Coordinates of C-alpha atoms and ligand atoms in Angstrom, one line a residue:
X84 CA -0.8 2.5 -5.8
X85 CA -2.1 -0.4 -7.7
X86 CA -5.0 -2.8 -7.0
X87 CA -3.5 -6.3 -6.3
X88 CA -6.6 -7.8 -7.4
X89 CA -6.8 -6.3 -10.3
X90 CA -4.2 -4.1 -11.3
X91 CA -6.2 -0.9 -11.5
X92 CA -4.9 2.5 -10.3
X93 CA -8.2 3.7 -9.5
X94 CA -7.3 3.1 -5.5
X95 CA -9.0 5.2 -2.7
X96 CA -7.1 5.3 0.8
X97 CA -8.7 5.6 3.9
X98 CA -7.1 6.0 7.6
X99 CA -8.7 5.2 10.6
X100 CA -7.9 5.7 13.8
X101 CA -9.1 3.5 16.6
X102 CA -8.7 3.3 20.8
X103 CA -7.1 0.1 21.0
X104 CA -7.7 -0.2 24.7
X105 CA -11.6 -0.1 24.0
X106 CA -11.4 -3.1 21.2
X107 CA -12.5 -5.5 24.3
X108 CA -15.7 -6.1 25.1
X109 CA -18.0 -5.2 28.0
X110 CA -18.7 -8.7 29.5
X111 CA -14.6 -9.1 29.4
X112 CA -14.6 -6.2 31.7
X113 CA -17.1 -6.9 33.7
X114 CA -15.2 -10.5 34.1
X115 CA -12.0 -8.9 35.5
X116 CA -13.8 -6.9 37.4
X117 CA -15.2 -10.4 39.2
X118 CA -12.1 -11.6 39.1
X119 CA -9.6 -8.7 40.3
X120 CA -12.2 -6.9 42.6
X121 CA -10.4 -4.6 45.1
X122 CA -7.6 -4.6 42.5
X123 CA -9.8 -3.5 39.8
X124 CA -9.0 0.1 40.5
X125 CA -5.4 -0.1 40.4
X126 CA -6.1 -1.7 36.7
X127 CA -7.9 1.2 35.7
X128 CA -5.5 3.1 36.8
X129 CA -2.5 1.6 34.9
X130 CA -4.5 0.8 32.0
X131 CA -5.5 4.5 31.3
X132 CA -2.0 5.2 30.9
X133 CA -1.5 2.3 28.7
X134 CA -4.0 3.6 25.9
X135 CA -2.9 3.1 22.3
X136 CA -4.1 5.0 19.6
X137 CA -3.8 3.1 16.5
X138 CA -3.9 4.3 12.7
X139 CA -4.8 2.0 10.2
X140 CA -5.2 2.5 6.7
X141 CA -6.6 0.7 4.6
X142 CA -7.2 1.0 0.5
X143 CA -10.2 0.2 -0.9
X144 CA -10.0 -0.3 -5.1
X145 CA -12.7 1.6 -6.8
X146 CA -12.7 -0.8 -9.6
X147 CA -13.3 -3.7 -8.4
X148 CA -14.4 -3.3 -4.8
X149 CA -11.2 -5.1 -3.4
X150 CA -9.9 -3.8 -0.1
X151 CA -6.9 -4.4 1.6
X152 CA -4.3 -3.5 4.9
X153 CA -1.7 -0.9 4.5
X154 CA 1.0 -1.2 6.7
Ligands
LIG253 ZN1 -9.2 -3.8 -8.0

């Protein structure tokens, strides 16, 4: 793998993995759970089932410091 920033070979690769389903925030939840009251529940519910685990990795150039998105 080669830096495109600056061409170097000296890349370091990192993978992180992440609950997607927690990336919101706790005033968003406690929003919905305003908004959707008795039907809050059955959201839980359903989104439990709908957690994502996501990978991402990323590279990070030891050269020059540059970092970037792998898909
Ligand atoms: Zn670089």
């Amino acid at each position: 793998m080669v830096c495109p920033h600056c061409n170097s070979e000296n890349v370091q690769v990192n993978t992180t993995t992440y609950n997607k389903s927690q990336s919101r925030s706790f005033l968003w939840n406690l929003i919905m759970k305003v908004i959707t009251s008795g039907l809050w529940l059955i959201w839980m519910l359903v989104r439990k089932k709908k957690e994502v685990l996501v990978t991402q990795t990323t590279a990070v150039c030891q050269n020059c410091g540059y970092s970037w998105k792998i898909k």
